[in-house]
PDB file of C-alpha atoms in Angstrom:
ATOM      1  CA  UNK A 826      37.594   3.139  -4.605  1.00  0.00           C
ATOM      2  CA  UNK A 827      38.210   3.562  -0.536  1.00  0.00           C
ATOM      3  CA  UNK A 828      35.465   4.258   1.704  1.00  0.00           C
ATOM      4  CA  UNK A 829      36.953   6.707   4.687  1.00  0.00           C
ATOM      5  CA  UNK A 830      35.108   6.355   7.833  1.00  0.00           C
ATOM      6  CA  UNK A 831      33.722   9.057   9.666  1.00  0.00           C
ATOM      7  CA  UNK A 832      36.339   8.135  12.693  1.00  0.00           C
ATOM      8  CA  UNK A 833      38.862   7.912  10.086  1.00  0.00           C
ATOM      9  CA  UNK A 834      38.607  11.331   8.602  1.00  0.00           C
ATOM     10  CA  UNK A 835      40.571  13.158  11.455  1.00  0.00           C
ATOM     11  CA  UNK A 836      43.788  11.582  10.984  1.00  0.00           C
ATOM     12  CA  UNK A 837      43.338  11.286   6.981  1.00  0.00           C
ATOM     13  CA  UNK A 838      42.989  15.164   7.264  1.00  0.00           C
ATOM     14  CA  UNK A 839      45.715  15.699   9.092  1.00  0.00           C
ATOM     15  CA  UNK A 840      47.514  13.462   6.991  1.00  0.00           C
ATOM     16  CA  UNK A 841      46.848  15.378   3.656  1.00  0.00           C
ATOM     17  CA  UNK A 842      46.970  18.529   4.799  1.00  0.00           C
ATOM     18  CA  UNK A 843      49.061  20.873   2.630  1.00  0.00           C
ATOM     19  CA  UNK A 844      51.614  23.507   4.123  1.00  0.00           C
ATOM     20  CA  UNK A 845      49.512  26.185   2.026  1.00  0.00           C
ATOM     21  CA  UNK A 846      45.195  26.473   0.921  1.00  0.00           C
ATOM     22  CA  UNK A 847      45.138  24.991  -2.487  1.00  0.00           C
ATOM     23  CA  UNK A 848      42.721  27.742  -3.315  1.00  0.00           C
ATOM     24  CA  UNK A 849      43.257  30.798  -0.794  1.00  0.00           C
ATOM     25  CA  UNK A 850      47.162  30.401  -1.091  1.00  0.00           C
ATOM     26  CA  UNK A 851      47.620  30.946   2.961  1.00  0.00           C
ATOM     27  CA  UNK A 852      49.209  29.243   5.468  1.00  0.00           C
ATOM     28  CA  UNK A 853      46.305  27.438   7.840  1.00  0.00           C
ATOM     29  CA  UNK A 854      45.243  25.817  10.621  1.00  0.00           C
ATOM     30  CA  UNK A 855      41.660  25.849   9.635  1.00  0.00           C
ATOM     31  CA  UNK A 856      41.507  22.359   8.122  1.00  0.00           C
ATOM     32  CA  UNK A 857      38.635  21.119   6.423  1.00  0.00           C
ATOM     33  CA  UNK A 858      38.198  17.714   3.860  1.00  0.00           C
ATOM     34  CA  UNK A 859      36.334  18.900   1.035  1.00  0.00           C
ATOM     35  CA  UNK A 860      34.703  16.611  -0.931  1.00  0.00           C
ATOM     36  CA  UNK A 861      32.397  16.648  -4.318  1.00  0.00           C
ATOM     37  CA  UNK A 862      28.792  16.921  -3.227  1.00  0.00           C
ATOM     38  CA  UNK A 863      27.541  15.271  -6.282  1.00  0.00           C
ATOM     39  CA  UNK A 864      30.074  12.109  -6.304  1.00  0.00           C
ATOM     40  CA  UNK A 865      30.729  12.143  -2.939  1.00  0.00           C
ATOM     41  CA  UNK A 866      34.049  11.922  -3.201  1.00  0.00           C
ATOM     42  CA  UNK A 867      36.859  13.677  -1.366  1.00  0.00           C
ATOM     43  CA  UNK A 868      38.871  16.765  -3.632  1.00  0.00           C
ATOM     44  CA  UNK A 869      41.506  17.278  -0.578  1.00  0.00           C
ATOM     45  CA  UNK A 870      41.909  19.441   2.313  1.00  0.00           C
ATOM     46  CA  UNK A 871      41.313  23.146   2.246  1.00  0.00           C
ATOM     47  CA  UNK A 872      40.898  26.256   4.486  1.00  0.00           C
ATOM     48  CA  UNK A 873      37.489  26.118   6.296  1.00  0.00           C
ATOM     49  CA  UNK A 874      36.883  29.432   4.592  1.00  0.00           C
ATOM     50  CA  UNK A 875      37.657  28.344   1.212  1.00  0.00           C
ATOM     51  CA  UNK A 876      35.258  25.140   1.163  1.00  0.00           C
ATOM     52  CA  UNK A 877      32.269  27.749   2.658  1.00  0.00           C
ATOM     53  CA  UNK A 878      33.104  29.839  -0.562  1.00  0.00           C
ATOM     54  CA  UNK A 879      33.285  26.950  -3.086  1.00  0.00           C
ATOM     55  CA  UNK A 880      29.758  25.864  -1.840  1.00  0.00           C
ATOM     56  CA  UNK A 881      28.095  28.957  -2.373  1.00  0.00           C
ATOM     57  CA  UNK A 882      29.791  29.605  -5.625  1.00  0.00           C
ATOM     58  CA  UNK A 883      28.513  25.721  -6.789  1.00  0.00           C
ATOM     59  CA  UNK A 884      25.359  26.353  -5.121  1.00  0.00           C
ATOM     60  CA  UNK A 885      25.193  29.511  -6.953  1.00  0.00           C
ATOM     61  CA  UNK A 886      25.957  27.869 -10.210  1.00  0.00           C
ATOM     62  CA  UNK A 887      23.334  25.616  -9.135  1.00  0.00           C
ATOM     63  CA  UNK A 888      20.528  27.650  -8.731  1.00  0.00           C
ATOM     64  CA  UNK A 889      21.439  30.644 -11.627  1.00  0.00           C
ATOM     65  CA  UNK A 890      22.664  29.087 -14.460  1.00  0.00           C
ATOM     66  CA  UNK A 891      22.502  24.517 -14.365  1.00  0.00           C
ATOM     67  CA  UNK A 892      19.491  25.104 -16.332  1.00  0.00           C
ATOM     68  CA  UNK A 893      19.912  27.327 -18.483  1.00  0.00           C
ATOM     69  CA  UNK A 894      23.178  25.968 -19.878  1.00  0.00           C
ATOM     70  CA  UNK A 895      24.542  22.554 -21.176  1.00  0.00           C
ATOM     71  CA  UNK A 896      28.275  23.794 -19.308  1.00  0.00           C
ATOM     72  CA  UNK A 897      28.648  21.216 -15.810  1.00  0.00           C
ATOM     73  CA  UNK A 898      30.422  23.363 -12.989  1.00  0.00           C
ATOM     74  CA  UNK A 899      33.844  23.147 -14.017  1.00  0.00           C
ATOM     75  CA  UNK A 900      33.409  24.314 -17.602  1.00  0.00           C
ATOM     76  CA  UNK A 901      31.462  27.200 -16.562  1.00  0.00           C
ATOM     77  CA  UNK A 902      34.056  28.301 -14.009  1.00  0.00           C
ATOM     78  CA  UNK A 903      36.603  27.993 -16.835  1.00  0.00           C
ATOM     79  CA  UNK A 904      34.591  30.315 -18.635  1.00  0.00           C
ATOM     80  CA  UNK A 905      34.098  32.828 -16.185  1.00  0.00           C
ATOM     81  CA  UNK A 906      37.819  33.259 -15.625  1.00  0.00           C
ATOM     82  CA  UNK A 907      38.144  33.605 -18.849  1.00  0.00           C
ATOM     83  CA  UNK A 908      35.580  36.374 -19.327  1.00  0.00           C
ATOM     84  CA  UNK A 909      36.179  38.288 -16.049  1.00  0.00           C
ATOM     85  CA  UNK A 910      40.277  38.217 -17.729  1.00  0.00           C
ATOM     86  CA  UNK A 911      39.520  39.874 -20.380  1.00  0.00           C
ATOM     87  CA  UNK A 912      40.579  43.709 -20.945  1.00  0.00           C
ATOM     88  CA  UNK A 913      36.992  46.045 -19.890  1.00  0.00           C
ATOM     89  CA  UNK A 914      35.526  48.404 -22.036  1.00  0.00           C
ATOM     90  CA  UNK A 915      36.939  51.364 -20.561  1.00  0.00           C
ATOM     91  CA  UNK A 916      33.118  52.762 -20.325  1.00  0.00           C
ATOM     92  CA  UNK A 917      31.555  53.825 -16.453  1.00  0.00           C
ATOM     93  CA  UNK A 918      28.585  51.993 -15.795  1.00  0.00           C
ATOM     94  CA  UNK A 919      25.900  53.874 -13.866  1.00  0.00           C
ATOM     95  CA  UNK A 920      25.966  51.649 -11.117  1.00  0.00           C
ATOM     96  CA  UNK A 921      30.065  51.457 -10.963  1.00  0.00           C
ATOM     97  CA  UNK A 922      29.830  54.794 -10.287  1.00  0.00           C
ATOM     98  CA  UNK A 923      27.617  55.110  -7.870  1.00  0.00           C
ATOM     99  CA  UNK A 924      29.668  51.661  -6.018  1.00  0.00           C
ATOM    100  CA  UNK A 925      32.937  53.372  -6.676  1.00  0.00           C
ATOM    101  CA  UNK A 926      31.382  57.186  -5.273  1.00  0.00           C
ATOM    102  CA  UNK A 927      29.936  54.946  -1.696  1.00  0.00           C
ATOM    103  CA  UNK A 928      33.784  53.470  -1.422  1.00  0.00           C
ATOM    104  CA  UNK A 929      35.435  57.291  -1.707  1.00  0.00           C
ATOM    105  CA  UNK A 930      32.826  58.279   0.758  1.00  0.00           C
ATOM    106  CA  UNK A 931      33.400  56.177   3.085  1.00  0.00           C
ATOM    107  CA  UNK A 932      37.481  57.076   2.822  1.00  0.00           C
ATOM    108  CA  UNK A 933      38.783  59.095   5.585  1.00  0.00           C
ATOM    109  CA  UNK A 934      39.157  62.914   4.348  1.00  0.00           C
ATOM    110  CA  UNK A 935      42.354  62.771   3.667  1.00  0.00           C
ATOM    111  CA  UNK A 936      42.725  59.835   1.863  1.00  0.00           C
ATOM    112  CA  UNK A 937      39.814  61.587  -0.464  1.00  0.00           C
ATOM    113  CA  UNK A 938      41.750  64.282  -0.691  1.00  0.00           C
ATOM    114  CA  UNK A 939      44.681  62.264  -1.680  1.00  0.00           C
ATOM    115  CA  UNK A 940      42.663  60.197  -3.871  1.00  0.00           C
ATOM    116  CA  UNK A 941      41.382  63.439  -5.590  1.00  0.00           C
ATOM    117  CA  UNK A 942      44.625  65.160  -5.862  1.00  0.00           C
ATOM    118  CA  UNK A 943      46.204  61.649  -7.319  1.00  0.00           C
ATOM    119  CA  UNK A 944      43.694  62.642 -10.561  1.00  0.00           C
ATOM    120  CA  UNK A 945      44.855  66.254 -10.671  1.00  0.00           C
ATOM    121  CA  UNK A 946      42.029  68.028  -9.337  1.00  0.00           C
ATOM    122  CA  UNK A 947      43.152  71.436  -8.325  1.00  0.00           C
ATOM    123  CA  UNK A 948      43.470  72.326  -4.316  1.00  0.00           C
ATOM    124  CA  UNK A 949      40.842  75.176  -4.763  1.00  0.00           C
ATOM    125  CA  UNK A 950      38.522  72.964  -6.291  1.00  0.00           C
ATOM    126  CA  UNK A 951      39.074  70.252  -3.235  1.00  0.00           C
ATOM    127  CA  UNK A 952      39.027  73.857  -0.807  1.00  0.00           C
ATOM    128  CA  UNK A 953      36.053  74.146  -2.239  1.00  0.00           C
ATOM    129  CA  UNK A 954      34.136  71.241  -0.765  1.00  0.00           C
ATOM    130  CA  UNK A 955      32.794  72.121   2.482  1.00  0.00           C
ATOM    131  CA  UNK A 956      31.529  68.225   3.181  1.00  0.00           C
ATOM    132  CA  UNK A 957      32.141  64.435   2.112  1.00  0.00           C
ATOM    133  CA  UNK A 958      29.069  64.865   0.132  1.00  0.00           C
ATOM    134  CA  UNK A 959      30.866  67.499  -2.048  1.00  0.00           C
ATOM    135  CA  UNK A 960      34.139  65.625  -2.175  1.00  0.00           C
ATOM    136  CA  UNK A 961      31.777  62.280  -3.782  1.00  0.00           C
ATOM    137  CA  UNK A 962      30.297  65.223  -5.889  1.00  0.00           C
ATOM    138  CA  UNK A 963      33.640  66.371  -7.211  1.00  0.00           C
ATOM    139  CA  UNK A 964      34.916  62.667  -7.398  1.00  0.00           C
ATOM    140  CA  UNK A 965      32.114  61.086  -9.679  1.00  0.00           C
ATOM    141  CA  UNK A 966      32.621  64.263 -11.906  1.00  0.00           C
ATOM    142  CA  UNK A 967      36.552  63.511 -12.037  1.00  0.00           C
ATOM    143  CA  UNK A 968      35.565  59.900 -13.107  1.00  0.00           C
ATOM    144  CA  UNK A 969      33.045  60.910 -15.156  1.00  0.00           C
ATOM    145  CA  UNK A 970      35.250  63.183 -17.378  1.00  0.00           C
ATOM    146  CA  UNK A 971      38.413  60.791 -17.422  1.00  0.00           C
TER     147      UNK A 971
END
């Protein structure tokens, strides 16, 4: 095991830095050396962005669900990919609605009339909307009755 130096860690990053984010997939100047905050040791170099997300999704992990399970960080990510891969249910949750009605809202008009028209609503049913609020109306029922 090698101990880096804090006046060390400059050119080591530079060093290691990969053409491309390990975990965003970019191109980047942004250079940061992650490292494991529970062995202390260093993972690589990332995109500054990427090591702020990785800490709140370990803190996260962390705080919500270390206790409750016997899974360390890894496995549990492992299984979360594999559950959020899975097919859906093809069932509208209350709530997606209501996320997925805020989104169309905040659409310009004619991209919600696009959007509407994409699902085969008719134009005098569209016509008929005299607001946003009507078009979110007419755009929950359309999901609603898919």
């Amino acid at each position: 095991m090698k101990y880096l130096s804090q006046s060390e860690l400059k050119q080591w990053r530079i060093a290691n830095k990969p053409r491309r984010c390990p975990i965003l997939d970019i191109e980047f100047e942004d250079a940061v050396v992650d490292h494991d905050h529970e062995s202390g040791i260093i993972r690589g170099v990332i995109h500054r962005q990427a090591n702020a997300w990785e800490g709140k999704i370990y803190n996260s992990w962390r705080r919500y669900a270390k206790n409750n399970s016997k899974l360390n960080f890894i496995e549990s990510l492992e299984k979360l990919v594999k559950y959020l891969k899975q097919p859906g249910t093809n069932i509208w949750h209350p709530s997606g609605v209501v996320q997925l009605g805020k989104r169309f809202g905040r659409l310009k008009k004619e991209k919600q009339i696009f959007s509407l028209k994409k699902f085969g609503v008719k134009k005098s049913e569209i016509n008929a909307c005299n607001n946003t609020s009507d078009r979110v109306k007419l755009y929950k029922k359309v999901l609603k009755n898919l």
